[in-house]
mmCIF file of C-alpha atoms in Angstrom:
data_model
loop_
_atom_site.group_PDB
_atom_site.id
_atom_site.type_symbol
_atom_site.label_atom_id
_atom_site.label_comp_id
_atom_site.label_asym_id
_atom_site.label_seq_id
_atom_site.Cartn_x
_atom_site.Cartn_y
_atom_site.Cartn_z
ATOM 1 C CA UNK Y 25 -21.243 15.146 23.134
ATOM 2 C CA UNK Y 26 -20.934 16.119 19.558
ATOM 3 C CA UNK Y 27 -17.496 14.780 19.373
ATOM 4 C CA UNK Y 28 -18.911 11.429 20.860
ATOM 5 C CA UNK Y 29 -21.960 11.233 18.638
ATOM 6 C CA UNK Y 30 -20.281 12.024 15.273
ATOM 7 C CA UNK Y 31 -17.666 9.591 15.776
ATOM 8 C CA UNK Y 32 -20.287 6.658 16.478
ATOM 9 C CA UNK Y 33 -21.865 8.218 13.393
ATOM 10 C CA UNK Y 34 -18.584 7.394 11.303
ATOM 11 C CA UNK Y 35 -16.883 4.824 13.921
ATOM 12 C CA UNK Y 36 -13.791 5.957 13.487
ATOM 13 C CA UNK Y 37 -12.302 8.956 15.722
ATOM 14 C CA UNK Y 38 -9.315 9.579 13.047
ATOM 15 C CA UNK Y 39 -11.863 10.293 10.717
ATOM 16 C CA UNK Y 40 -13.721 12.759 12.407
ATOM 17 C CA UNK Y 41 -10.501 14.171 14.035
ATOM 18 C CA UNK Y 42 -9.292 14.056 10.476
ATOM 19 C CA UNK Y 43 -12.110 16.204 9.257
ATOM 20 C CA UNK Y 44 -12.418 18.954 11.285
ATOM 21 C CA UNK Y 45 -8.353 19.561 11.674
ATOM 22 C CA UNK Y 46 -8.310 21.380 8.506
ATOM 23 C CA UNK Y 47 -11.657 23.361 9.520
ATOM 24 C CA UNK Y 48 -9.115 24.682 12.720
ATOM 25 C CA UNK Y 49 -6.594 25.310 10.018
ATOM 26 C CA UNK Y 50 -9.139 28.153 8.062
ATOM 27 C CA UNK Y 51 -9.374 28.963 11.186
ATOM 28 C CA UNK Y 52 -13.658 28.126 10.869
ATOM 29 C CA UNK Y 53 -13.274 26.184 14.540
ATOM 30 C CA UNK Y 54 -10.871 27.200 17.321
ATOM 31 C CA UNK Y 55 -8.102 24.966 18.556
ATOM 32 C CA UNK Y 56 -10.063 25.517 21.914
ATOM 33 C CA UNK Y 57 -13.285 24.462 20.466
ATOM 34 C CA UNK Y 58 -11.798 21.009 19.002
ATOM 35 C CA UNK Y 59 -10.080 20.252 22.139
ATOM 36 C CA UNK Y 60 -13.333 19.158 23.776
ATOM 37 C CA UNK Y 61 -14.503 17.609 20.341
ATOM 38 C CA UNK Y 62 -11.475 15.405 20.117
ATOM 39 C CA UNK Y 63 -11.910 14.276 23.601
ATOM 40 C CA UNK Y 64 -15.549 13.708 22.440
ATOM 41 C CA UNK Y 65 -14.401 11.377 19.873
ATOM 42 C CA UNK Y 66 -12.258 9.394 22.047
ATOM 43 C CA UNK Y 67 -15.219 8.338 23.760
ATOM 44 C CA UNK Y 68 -17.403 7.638 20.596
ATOM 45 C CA UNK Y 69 -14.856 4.858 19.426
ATOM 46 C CA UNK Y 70 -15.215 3.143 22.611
ATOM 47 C CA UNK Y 71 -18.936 2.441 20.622
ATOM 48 C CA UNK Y 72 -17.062 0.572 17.905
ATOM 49 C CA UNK Y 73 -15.346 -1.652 19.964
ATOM 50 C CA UNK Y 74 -18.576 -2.035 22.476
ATOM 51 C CA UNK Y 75 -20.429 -3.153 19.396
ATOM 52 C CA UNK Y 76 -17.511 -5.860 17.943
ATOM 53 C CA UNK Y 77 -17.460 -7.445 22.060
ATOM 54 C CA UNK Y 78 -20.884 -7.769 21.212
ATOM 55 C CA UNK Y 79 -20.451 -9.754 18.319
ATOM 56 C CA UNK Y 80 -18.547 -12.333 20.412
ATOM 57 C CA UNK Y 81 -20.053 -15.678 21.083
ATOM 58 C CA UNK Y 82 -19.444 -18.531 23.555
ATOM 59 C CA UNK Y 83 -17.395 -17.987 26.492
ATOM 60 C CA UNK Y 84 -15.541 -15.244 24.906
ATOM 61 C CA UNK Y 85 -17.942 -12.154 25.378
ATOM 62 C CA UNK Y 86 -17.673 -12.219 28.731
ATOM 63 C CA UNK Y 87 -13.906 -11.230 28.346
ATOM 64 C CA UNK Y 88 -14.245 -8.813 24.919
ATOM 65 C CA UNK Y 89 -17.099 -6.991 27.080
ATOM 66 C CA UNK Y 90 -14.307 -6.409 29.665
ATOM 67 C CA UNK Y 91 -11.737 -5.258 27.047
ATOM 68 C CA UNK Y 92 -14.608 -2.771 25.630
ATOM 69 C CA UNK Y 93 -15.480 -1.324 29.327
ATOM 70 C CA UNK Y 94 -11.328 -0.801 30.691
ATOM 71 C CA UNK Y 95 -10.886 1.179 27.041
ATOM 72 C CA UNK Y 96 -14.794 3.195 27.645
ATOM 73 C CA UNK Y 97 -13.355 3.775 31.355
ATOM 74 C CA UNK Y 98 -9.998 4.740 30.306
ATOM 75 C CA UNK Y 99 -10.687 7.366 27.935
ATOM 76 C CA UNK Y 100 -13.279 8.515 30.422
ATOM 77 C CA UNK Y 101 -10.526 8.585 33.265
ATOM 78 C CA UNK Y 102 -8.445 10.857 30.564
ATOM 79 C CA UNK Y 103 -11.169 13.178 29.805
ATOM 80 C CA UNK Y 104 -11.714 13.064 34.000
ATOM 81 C CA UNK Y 105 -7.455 14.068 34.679
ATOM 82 C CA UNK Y 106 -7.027 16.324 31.907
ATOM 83 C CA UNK Y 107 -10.465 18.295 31.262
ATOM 84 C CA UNK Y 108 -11.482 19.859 34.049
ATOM 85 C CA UNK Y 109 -8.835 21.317 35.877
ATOM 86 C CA UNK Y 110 -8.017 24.473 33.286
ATOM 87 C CA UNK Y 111 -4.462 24.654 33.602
ATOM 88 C CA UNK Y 112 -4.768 20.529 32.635
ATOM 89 C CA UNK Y 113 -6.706 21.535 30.082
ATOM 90 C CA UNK Y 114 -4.038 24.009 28.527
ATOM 91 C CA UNK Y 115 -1.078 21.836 28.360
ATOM 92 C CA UNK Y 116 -2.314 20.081 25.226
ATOM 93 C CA UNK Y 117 -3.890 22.848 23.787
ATOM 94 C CA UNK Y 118 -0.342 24.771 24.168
ATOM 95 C CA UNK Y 119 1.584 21.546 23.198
ATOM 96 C CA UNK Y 120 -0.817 21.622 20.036
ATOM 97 C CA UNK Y 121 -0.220 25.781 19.142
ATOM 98 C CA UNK Y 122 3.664 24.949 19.801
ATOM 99 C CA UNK Y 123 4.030 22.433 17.491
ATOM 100 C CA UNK Y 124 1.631 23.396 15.097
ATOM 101 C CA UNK Y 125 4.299 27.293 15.026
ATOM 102 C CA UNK Y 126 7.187 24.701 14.442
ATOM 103 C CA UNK Y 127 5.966 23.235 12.060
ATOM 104 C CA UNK Y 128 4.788 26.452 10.335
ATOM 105 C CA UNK Y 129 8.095 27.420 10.484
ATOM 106 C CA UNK Y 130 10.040 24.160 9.735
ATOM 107 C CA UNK Y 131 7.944 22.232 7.560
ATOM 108 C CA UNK Y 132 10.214 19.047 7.973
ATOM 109 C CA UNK Y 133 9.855 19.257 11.249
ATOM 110 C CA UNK Y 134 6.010 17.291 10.949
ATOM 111 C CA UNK Y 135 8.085 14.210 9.368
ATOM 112 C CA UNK Y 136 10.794 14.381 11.677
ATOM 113 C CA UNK Y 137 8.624 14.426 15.008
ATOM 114 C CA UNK Y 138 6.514 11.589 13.385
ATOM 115 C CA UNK Y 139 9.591 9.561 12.834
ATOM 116 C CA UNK Y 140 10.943 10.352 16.249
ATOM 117 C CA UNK Y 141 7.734 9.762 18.661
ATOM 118 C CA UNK Y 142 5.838 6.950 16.470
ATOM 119 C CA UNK Y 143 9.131 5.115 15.579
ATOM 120 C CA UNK Y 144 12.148 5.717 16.888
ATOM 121 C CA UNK Y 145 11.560 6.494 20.076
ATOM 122 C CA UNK Y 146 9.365 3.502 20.731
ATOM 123 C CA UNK Y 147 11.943 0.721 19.110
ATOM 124 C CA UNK Y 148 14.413 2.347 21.010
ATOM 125 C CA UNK Y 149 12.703 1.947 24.182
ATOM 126 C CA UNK Y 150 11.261 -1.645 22.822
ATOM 127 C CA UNK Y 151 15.178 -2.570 22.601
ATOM 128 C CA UNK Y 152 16.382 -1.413 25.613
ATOM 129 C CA UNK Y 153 13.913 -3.464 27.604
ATOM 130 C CA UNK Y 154 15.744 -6.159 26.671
ATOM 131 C CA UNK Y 155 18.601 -4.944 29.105
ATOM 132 C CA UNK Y 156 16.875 -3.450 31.905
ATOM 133 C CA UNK Y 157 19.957 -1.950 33.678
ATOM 134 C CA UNK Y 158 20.723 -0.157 30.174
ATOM 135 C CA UNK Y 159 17.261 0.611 30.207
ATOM 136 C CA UNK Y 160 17.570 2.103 33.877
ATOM 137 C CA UNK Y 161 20.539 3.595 32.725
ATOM 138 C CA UNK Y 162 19.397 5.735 29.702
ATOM 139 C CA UNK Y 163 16.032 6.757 31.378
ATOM 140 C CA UNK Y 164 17.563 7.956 34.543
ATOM 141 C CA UNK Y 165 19.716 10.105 32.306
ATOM 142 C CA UNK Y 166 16.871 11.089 30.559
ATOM 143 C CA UNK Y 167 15.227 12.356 33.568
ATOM 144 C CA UNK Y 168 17.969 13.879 34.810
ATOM 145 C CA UNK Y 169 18.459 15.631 31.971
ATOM 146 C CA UNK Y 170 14.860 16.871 31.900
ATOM 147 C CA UNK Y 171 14.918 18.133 35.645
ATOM 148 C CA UNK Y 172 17.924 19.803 34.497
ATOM 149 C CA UNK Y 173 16.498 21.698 31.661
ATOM 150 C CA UNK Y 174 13.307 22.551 33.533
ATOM 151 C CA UNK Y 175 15.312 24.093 36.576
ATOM 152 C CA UNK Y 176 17.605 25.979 34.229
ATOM 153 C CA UNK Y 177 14.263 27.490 32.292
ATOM 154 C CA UNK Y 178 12.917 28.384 35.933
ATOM 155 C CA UNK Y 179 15.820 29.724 37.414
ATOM 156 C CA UNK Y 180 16.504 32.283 33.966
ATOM 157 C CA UNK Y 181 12.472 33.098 34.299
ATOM 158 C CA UNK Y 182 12.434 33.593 37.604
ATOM 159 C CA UNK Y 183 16.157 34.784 39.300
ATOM 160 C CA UNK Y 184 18.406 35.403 36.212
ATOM 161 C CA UNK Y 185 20.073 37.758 38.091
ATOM 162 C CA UNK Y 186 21.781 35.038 40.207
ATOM 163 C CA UNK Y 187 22.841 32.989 37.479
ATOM 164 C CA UNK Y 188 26.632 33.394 35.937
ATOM 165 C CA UNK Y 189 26.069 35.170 32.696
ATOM 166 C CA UNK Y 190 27.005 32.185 30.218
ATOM 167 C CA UNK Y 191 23.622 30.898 32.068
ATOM 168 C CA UNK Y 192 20.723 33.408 31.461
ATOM 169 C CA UNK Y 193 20.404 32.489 28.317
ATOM 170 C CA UNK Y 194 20.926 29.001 26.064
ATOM 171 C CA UNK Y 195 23.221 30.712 23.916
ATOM 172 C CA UNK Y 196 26.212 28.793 25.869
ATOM 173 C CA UNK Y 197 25.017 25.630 23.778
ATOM 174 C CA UNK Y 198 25.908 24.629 20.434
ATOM 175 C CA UNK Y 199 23.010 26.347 17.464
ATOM 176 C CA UNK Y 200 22.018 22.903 16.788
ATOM 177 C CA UNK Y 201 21.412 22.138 20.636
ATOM 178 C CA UNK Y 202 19.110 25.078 20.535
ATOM 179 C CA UNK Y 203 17.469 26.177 17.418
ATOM 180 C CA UNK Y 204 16.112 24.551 14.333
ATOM 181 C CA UNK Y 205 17.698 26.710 12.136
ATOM 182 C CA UNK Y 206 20.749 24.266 11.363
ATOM 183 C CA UNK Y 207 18.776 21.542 10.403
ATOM 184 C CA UNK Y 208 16.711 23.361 8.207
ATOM 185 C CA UNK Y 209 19.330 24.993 6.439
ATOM 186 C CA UNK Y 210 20.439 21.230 5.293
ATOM 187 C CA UNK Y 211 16.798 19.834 5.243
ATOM 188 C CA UNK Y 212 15.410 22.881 3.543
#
């Protein structure tokens, strides 16, 4: 609620998300404490955008009313998946502490992730919509690819002992197929 309220306050959610990031950095707020606030927030700028279908005339508010109610409902459907079910509620709040290490570590790392999951990966996908079976293609492998890295992580947590040595660890892969280190050696 004081997520929601602040950000009708200051209509924006970036702002208010903005604000009390570096209050988690001094380590004032918990990242577990902003979770809920940031979810909070999400709702408050549905208020923004209740208020401008408001402002519609004519035939039109009918339909900018709509638009304002499916983005209210959807960030309430978000908050309704990923908040109350607690082990829901810890992926992004691990996602968050994992990147936010990285990024301690590799301070190029912020820049690069930008670039790769506001930009590239986006025009990338944008492009390859244009041929679907490429598209098909390249998703199924990267899919694939993902089921195989998650059953490889499983199988070394959870039976290493029946996996051939080169595979109970990632050290059979290339250092820049498993560490950062490379990169930051040139980036650094």
């Amino acid at each position: 609620m004081v997520g929601t309220g602040m950000t009708i306050l200051v209509q924006s959610s970036s702002v208010f998300t903005s604000a009390i990031t570096p209050l988690v950095g001094m380590g004032v707020i918990s990242l577990d404490r902003m979770y809920p606030l940031t979810l909070g927030s999400n709702i408050g700028t549905t208020a923004t955008a209740m208020l401008a279908a408001l402002a519609a005339t004519g035939d039109k508010r009918s339909v900018t009313i709509q638009v304002a109610v499916s983005h209210l409902f959807f960030n309430i459907l978000g908050i309704a998946v990923f908040y109350p079910v607690p082990f829901m509620r810890k992926l992004p709040i691990e996602g968050a502490k994992r990147l936010g290490n990285t990024v301690a570590k590799y301070r190029w790392f912020a820049i690069a992730y930008l670039l790769l999951v506001f930009l590239i990966i986006p025009l990338s996908l944008v492009a390859l919509s244009f041929n679907i079976y490429l598209f098909s293609v390249v998703v199924g492998l990267l899919l694939l690819l993902i089921v195989l890295i998650v059953t490889l992580n499983l199988l070394q947590k959870y039976c290493s002992q029946r996996l051939p040595t080169c595979l109970k660890t990632w050290m059979f892969l290339p250092s820049p197929l498993r560490s950062l280190r490379p990169y930051d050696a040139v980036l650094s």
